[in-house]
Short mmCIF file of C-alpha atoms (C1' of nucleotides) in Angstrom, two decimals:
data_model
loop_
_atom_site.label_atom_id
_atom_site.label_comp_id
_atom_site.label_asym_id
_atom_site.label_seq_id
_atom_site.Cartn_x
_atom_site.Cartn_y
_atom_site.Cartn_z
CA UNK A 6 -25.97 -1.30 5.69
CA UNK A 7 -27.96 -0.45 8.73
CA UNK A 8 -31.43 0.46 7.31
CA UNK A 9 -32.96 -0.90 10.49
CA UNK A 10 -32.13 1.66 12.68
CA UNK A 11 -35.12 2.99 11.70
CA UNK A 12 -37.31 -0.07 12.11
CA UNK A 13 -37.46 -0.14 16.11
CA UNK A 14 -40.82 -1.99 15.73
CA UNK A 15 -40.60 -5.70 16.38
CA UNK A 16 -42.46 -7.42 12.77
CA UNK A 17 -44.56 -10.14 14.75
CA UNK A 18 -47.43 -7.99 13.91
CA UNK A 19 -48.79 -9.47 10.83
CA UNK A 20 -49.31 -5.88 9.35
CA UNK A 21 -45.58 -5.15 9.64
CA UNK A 22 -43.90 -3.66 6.86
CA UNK A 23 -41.46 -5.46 4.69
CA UNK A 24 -38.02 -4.60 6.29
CA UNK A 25 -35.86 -4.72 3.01
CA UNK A 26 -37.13 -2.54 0.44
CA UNK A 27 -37.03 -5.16 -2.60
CA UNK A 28 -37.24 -8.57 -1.69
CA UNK A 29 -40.72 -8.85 -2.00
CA UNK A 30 -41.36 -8.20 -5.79
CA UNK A 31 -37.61 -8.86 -6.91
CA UNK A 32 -38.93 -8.58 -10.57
CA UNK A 33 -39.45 -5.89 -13.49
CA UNK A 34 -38.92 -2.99 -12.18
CA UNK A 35 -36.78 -3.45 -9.09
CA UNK A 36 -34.29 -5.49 -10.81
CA UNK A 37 -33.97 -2.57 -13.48
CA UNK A 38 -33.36 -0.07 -10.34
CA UNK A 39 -30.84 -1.77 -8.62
CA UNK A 40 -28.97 -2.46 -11.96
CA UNK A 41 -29.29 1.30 -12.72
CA UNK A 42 -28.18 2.28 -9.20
CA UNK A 43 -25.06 0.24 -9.63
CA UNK A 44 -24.13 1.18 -12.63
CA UNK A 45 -24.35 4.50 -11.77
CA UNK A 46 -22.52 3.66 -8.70
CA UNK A 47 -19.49 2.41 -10.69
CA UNK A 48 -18.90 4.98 -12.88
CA UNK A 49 -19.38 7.66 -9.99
CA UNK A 50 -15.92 5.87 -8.78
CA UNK A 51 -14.05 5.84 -11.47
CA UNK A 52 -14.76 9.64 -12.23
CA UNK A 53 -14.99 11.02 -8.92
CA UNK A 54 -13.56 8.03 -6.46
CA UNK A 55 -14.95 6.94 -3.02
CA UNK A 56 -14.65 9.96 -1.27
CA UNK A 57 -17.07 12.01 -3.60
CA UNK A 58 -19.70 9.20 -3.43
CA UNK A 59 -22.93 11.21 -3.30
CA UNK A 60 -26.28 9.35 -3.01
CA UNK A 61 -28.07 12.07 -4.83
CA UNK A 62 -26.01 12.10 -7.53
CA UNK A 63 -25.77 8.76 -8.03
CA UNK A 64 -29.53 8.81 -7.82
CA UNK A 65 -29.88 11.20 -10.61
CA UNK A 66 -27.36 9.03 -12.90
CA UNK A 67 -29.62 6.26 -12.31
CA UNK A 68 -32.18 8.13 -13.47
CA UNK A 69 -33.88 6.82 -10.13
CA UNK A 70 -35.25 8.94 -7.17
CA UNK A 71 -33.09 9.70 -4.16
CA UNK A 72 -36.02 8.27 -1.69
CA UNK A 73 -35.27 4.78 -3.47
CA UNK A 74 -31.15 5.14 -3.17
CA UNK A 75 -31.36 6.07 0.47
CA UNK A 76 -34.41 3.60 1.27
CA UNK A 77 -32.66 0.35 -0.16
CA UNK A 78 -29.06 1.36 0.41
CA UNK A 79 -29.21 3.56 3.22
CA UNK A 80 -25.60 5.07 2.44
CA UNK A 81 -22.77 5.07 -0.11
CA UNK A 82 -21.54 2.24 1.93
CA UNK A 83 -24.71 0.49 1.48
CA UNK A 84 -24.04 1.19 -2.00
CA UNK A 85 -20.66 -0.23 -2.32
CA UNK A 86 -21.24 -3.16 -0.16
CA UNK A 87 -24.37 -4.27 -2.56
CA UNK A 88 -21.82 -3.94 -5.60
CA UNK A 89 -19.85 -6.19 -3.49
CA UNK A 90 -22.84 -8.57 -3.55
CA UNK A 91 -23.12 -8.52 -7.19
CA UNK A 92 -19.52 -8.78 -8.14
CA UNK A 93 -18.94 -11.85 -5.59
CA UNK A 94 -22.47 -13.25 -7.39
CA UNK A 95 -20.18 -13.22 -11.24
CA UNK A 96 -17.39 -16.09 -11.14
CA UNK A 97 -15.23 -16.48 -13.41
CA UNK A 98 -13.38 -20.01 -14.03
CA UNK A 99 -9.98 -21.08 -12.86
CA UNK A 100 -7.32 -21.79 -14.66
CA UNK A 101 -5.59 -25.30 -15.19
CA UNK A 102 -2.65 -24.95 -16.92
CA UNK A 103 -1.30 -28.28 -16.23
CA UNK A 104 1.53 -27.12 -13.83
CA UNK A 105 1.56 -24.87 -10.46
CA UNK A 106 3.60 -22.06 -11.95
CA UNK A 107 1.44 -21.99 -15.04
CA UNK A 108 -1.89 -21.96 -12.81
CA UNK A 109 -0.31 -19.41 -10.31
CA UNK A 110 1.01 -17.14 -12.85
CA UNK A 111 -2.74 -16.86 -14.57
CA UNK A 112 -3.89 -16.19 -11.15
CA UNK A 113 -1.41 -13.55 -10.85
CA UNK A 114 -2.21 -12.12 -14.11
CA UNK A 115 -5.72 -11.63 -13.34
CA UNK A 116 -5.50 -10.17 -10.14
CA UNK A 117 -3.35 -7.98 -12.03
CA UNK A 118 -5.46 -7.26 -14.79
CA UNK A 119 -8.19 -6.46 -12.61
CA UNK A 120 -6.58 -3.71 -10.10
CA UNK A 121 -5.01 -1.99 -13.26
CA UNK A 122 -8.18 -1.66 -14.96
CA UNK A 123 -8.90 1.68 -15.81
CA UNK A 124 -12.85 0.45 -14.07
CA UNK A 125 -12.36 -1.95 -11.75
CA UNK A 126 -8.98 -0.47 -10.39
CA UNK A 127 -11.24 2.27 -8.40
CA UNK A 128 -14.18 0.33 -7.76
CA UNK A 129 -11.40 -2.16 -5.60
CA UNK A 130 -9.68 1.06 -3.97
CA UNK A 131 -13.69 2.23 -3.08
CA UNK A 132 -14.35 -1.49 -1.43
CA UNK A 133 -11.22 -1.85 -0.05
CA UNK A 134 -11.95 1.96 2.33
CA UNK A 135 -15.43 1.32 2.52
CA UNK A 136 -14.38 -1.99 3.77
CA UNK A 137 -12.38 -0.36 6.61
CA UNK A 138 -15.31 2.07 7.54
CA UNK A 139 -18.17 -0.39 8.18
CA UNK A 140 -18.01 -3.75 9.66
CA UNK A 141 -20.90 -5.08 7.05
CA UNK A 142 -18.54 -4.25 4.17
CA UNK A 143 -16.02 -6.05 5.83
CA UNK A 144 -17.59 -9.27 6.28
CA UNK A 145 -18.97 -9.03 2.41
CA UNK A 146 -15.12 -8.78 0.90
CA UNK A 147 -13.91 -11.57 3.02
CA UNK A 148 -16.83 -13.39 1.50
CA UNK A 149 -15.59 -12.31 -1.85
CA UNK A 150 -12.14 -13.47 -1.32
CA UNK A 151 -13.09 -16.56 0.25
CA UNK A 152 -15.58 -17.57 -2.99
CA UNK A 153 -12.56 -16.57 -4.72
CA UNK A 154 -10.24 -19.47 -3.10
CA UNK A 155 -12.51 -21.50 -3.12
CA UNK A 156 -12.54 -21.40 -7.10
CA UNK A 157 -8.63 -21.60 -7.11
CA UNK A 158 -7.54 -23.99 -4.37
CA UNK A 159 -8.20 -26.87 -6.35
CA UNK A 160 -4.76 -25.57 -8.96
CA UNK A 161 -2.80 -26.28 -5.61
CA UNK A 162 -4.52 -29.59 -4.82
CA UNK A 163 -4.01 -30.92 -8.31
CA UNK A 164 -0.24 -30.20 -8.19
CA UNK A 165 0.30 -31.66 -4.34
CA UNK A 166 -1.29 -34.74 -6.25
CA UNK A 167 1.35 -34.57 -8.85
CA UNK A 168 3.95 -34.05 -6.64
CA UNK A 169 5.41 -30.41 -7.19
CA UNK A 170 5.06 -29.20 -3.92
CA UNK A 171 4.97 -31.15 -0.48
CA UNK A 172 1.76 -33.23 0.64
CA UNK A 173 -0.05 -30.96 3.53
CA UNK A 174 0.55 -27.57 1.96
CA UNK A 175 -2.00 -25.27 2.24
CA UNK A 176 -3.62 -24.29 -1.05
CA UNK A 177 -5.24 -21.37 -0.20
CA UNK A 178 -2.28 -19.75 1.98
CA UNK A 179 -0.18 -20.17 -1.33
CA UNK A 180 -2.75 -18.44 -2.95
CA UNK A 181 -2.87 -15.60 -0.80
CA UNK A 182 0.72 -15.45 -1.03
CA UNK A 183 0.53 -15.01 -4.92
CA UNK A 184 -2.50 -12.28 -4.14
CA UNK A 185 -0.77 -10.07 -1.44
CA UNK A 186 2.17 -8.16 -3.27
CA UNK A 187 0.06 -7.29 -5.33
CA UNK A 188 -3.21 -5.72 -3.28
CA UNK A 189 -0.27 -4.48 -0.43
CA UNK A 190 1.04 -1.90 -3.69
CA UNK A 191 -2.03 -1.29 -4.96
CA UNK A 192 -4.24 -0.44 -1.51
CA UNK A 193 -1.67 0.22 1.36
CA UNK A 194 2.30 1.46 -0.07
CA UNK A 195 0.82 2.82 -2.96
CA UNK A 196 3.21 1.87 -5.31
CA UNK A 197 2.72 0.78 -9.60
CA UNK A 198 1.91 -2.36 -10.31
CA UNK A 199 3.31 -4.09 -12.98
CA UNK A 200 3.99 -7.21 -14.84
CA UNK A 201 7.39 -7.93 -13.21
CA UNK A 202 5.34 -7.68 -10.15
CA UNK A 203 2.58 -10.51 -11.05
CA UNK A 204 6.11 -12.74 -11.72
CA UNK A 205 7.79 -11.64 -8.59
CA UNK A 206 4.65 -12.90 -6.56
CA UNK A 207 4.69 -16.71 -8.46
CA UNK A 208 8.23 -17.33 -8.34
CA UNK A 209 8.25 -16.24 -4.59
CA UNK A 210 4.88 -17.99 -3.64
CA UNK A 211 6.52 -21.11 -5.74
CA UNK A 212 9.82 -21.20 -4.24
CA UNK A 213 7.60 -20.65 -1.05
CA UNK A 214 5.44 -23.48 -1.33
CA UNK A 215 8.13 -26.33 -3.05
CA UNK A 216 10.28 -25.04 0.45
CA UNK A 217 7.26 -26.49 2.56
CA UNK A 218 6.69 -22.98 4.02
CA UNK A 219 2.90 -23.55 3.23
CA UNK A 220 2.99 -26.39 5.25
CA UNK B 172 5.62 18.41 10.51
CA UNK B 173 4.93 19.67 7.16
CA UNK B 174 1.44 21.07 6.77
CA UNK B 175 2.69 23.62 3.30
CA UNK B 176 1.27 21.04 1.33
CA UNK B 177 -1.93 23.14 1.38
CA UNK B 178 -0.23 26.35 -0.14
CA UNK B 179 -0.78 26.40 -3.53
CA UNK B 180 -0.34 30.54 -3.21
CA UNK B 181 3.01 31.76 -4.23
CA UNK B 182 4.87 34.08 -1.06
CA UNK B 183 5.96 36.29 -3.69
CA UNK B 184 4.04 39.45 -2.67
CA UNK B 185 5.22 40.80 0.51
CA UNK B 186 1.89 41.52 2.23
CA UNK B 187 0.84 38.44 0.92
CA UNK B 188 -1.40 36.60 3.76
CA UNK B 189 0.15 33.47 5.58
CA UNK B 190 -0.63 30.48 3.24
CA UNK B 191 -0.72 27.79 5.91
CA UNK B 192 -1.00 29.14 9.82
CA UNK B 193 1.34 27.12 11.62
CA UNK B 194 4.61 27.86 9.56
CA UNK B 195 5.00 31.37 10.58
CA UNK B 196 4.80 31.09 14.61
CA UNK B 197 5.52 27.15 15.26
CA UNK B 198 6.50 27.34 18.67
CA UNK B 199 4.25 27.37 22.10
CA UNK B 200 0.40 27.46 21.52
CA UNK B 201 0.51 26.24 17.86
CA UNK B 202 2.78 22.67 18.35
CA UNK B 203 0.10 22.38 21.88
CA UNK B 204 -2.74 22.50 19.36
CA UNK B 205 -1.32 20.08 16.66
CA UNK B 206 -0.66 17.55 19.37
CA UNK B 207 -3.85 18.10 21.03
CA UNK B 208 -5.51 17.82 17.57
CA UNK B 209 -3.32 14.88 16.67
CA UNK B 210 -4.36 13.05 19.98
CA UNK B 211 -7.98 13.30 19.69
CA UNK B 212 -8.03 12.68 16.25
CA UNK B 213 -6.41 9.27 17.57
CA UNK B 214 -8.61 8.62 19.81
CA UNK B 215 -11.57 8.83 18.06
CA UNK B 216 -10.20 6.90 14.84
CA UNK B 217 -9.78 4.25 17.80
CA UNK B 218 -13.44 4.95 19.46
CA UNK B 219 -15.17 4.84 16.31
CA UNK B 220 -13.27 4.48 13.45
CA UNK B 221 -12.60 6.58 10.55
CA UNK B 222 -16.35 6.62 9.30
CA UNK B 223 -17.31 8.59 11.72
CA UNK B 224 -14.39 11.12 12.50
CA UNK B 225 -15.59 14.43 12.89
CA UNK B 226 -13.96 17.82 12.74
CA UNK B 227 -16.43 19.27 15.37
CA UNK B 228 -16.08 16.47 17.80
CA UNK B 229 -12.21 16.73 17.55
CA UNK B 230 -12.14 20.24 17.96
CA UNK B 231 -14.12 19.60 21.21
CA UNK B 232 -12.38 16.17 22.34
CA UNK B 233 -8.78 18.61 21.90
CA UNK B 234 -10.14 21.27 24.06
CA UNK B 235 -9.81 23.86 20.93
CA UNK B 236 -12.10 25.64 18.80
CA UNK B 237 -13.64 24.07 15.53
CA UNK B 238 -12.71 26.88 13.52
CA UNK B 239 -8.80 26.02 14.20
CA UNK B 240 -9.48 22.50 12.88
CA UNK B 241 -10.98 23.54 9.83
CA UNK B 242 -8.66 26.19 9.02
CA UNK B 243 -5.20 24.11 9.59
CA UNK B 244 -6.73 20.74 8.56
CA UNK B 245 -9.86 21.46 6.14
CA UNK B 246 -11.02 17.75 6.85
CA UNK B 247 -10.96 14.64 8.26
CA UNK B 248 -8.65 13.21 5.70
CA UNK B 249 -6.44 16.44 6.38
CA UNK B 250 -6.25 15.36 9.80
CA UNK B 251 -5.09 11.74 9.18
CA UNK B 252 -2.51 12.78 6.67
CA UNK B 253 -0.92 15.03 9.52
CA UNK B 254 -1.34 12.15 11.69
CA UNK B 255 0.62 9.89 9.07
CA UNK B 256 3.31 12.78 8.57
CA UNK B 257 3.69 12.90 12.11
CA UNK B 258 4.16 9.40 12.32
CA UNK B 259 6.48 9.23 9.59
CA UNK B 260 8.95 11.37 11.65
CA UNK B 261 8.67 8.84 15.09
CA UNK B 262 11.64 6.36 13.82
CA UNK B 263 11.94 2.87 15.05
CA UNK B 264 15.35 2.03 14.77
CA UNK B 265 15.70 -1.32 12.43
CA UNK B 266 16.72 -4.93 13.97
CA UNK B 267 20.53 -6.44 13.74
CA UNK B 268 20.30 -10.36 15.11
CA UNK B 269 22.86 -11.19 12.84
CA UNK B 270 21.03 -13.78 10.37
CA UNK B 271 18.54 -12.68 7.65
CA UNK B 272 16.06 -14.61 9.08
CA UNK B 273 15.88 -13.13 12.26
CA UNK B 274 16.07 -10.01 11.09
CA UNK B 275 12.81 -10.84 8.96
CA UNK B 276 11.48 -11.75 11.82
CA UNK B 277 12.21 -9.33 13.90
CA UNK B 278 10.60 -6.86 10.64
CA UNK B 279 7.57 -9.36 10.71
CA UNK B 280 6.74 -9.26 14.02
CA UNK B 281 7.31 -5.42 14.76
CA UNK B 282 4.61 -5.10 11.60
CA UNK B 283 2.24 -7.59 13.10
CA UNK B 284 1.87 -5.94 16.73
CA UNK B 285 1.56 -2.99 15.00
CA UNK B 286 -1.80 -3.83 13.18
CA UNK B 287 -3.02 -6.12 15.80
CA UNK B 288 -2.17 -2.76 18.87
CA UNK B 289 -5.40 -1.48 19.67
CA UNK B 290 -4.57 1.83 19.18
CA UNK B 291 -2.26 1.46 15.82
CA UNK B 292 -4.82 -0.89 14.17
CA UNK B 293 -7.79 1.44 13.76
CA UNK B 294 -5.18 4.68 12.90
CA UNK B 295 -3.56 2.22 10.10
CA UNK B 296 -7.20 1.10 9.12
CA UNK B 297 -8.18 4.73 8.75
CA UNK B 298 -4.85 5.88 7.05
CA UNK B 299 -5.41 3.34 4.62
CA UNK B 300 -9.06 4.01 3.70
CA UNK B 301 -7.92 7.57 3.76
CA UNK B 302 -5.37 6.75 0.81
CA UNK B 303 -7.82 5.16 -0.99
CA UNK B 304 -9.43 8.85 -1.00
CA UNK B 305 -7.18 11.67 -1.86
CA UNK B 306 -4.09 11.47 -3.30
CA UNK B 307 -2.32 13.94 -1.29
CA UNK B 308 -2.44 11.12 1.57
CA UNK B 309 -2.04 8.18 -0.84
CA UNK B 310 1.36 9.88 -1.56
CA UNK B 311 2.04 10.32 2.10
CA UNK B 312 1.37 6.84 2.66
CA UNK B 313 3.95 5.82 0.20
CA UNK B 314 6.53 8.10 2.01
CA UNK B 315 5.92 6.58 5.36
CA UNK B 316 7.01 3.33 3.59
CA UNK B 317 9.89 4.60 1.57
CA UNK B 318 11.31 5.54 4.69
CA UNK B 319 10.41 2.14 6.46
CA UNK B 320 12.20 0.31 3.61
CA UNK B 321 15.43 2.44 3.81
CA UNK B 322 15.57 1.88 7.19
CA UNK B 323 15.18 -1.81 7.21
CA UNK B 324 16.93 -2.73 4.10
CA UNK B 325 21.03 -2.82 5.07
CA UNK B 326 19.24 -5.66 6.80
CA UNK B 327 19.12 -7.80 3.37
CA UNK B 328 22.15 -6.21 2.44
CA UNK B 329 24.14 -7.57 5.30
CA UNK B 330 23.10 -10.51 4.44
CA UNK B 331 23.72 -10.41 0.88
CA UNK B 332 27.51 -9.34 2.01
CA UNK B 333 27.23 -12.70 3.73
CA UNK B 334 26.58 -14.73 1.01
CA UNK B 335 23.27 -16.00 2.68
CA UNK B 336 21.77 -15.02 -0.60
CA UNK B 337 22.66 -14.46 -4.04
CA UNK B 338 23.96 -10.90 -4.90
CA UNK B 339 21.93 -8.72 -7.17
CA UNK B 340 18.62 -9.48 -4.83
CA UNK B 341 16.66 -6.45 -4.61
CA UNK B 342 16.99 -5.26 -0.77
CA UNK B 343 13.17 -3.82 -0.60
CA UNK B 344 11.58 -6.17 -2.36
CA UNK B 345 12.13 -8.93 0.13
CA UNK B 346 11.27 -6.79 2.79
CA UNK B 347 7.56 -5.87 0.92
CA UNK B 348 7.22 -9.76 0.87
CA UNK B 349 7.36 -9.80 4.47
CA UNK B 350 4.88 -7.31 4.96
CA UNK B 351 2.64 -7.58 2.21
CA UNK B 352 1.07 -10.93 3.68
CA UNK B 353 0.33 -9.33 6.94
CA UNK B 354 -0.94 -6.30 5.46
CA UNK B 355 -3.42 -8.13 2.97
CA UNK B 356 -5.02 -9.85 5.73
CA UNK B 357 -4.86 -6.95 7.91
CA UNK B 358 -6.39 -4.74 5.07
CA UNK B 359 -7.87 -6.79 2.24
CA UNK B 360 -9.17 -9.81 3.06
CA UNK B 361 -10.49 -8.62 6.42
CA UNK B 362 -9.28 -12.18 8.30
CA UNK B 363 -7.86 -11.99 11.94
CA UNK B 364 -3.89 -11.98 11.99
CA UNK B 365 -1.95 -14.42 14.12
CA UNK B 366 1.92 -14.91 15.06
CA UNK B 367 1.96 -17.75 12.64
CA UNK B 368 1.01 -15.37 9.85
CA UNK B 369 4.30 -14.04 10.36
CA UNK B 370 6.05 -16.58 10.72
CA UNK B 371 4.90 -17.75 7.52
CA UNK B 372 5.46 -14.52 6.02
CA UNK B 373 9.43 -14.57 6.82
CA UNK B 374 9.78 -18.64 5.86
CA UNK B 375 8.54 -17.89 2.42
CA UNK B 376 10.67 -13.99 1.56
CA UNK B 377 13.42 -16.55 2.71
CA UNK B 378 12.84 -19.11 0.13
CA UNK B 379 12.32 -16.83 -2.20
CA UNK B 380 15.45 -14.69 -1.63
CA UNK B 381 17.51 -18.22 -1.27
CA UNK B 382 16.03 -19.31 -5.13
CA UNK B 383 16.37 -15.59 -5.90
CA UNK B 384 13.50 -14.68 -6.60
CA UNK B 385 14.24 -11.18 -5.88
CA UNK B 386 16.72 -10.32 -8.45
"C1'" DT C 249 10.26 44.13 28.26
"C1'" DA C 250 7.25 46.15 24.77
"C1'" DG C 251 5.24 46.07 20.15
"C1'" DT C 252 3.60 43.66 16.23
"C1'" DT C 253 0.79 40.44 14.28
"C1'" DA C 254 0.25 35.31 13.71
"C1'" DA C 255 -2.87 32.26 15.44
"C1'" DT C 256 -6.79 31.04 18.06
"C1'" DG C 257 -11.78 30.87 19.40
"C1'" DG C 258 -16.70 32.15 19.83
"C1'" DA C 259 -20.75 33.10 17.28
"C1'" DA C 260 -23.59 33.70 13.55
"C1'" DC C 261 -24.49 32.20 8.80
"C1'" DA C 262 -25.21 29.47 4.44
"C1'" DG C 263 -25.46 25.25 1.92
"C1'" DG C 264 -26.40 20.58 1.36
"C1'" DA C 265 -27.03 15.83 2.91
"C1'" DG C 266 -30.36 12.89 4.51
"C1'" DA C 267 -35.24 11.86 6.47
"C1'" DC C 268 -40.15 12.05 5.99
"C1'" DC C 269 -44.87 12.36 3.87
"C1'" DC C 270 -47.92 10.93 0.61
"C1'" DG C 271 -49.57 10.29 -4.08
"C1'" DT C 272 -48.34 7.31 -8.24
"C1'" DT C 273 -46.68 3.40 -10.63
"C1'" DT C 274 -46.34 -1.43 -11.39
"C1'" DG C 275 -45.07 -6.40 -10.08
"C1'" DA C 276 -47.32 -10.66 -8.42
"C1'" DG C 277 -51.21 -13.73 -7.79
"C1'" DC C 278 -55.89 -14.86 -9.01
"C1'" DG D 291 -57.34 -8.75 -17.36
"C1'" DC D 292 -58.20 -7.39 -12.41
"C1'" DT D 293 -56.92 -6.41 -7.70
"C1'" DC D 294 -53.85 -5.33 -3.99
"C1'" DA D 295 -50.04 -3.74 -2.02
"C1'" DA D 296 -44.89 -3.46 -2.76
"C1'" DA D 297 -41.86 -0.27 -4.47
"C1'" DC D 298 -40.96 4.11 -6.52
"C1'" DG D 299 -40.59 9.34 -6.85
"C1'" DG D 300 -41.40 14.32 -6.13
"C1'" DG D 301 -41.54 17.76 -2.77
"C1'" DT D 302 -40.48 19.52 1.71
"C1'" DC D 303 -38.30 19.98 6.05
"C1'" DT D 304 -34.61 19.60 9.45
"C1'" DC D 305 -30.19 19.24 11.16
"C1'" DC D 306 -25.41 18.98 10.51
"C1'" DT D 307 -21.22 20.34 8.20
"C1'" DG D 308 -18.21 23.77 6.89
"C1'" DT D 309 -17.39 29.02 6.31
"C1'" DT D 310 -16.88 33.75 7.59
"C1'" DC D 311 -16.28 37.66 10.73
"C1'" DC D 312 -14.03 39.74 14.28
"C1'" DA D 313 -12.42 40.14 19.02
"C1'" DT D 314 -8.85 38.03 21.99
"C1'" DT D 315 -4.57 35.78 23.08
"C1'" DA D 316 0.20 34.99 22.92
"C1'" DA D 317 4.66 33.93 19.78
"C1'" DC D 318 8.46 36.07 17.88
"C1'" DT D 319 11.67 40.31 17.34
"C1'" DA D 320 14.07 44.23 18.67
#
DNA sequence: TAGTTAATGGAACAGGAGACCCGTTTGAGC
DNA sequence: GCTCAAACGGGTCTCCTGTTCCATTAACTA
């Protein structure tokens, strides 16, 4: 977020103040705060959803003053980006199934799993507008997506090494391909997602990538 | 132009108050105002994006009093949903080249200058942060798509009739899988879009309609 | 063309979000 | 443990957002 409007005062004084509210003592009690304050933030989506994102509420879940909320986040988009922080920061393992289909079809399945979950379904659609409100937010979920292929590309590379698919295919384009059915129903036509859909996305993404349309 | 979604209040009783202005005397003054309304609420989605849209600043940018926002639109997610319903009614007629693929293309490409226009990126940017929001405009996003699809899909019929791909595919589906690439980068994962995004979009919906995938 | 009233617009009002001040708590280094 | 200042938190103030009231304008109907 954009804290530093306030700070117009260049810090080459020695004296200047600490521009980030908790970087300096990242310990005890901060650590607890910013835990609390996400928490909070979380369930404030899933009951209420992005639009009724209120700092002083969420400050009073927290059990946290408002000063704090507004001083290290700044705004509920400060808020959501920071979750965006923390969620990038958690990684979960690939899979490696043995074959592309298996390994795209777990991918599928997770990506599935997570924008149906009764808790992480909102906190996505919350990112996802926040994301297309402030340019910060922006730049943090491409960061997220791009840890995220990172972690997976290597499922492509081991089957272009086997053979399955043509040399010079582009691992993380067929992974994106496997990901976008599913996040254009869920965040932009607005449409149920369901299993059939997860399938849909591998078999089209496979047929895809053995075509040499990755290439 | 349907603005009744805000009547909740049945017209049984016969002095009962107009529910929604606009219904009652559409012509002249009132269909100036919605356009006027419409316009700047365009323009400043495209000046500063849909963070900052602001009923008072509309009402001034339109040349019409604040009060007349508030009471036709009640917000800025009000406004956007009018803007999507109006858009909704502007139809594009679909393409006929004669091959599947070039109609994809033709689908792919007429999506892609779309979200890269500089006036249509920010206003589908906003719409779909504004989705993510209320669920009066989520379901008015989903219409604007509904109608998209039927309009597009004799396309992949045509071609089914043609034998360019087995019967039994499902017409819309392989028209979301044209899309859905183009809007995940657009939307989701926040990277620039580029021609070759679509043309990649149309060589894989192809493959997978050839191995039917879509069925 | 005249009458009725839907719809608009200016102005004043109320409520709440967000910023600021300053005393209190507590993490980090010795 | 002790010291210093980073970080927190309560209270207060201001400005902006959204509402209400009522006079004015101009669509529809006869």
């Amino acid at each position: 977020m954009e804290q530093e409007t306030r700070l117009s005062t260049e810090p080459t004084t020695p004296e200047a103040a600490p521009a980030t509210p908790g970087t300096v003592r990242p310990g005890g009690r901060t650590a607890k705060v910013r835990a609390a304050v996400l928490e909070a933030t979380q369930d404030a989506l899933v009951e209420q959803g992005f639009h009724a994102l209120n700092m002083d509420r969420v400050a009073a879940a927290a059990g946290v003053g408002k000063t704090t909320v507004y001083r290290r986040w700044g705004s509920p988009i400060g808020l959501i980006t920071d979750l965006l922080h923390d969620m990038a920061e958690q990684s979960l393992p690939a899979a490696d199934t043995g074959d592309l289909e298996g390994d795209l079809r777990a991918n599928a399945l997770l990506v599935l799993k997570t924008l149906t979950d009764p808790r992480m379904g909102p906190v996505f659609q919350a990112v996802i507008a926040s994301a297309a409100c402030d340019e910060e937010c922006a730049t943090a979920l491409n960061g997220f997506y791009t840890t995220r292929l990172r972690e997976w590309a290597p499922a492509v590379a081991r089957s272009v090494a086997r053979g399955e698919i043509p040399a010079g295919t582009d691992a993380t384009e067929v992974l994106r391909a496997v990901s976008a059915p599913l996040y254009y129903r869920f965040a932009v036509s607005r449409e149920p997602l369901a299993p059939a859909d997860a399938e849909r996305a591998v078999a089209v993404a496979l047929a895809g990538a053995r075509a040499g349309a990755f290439r």
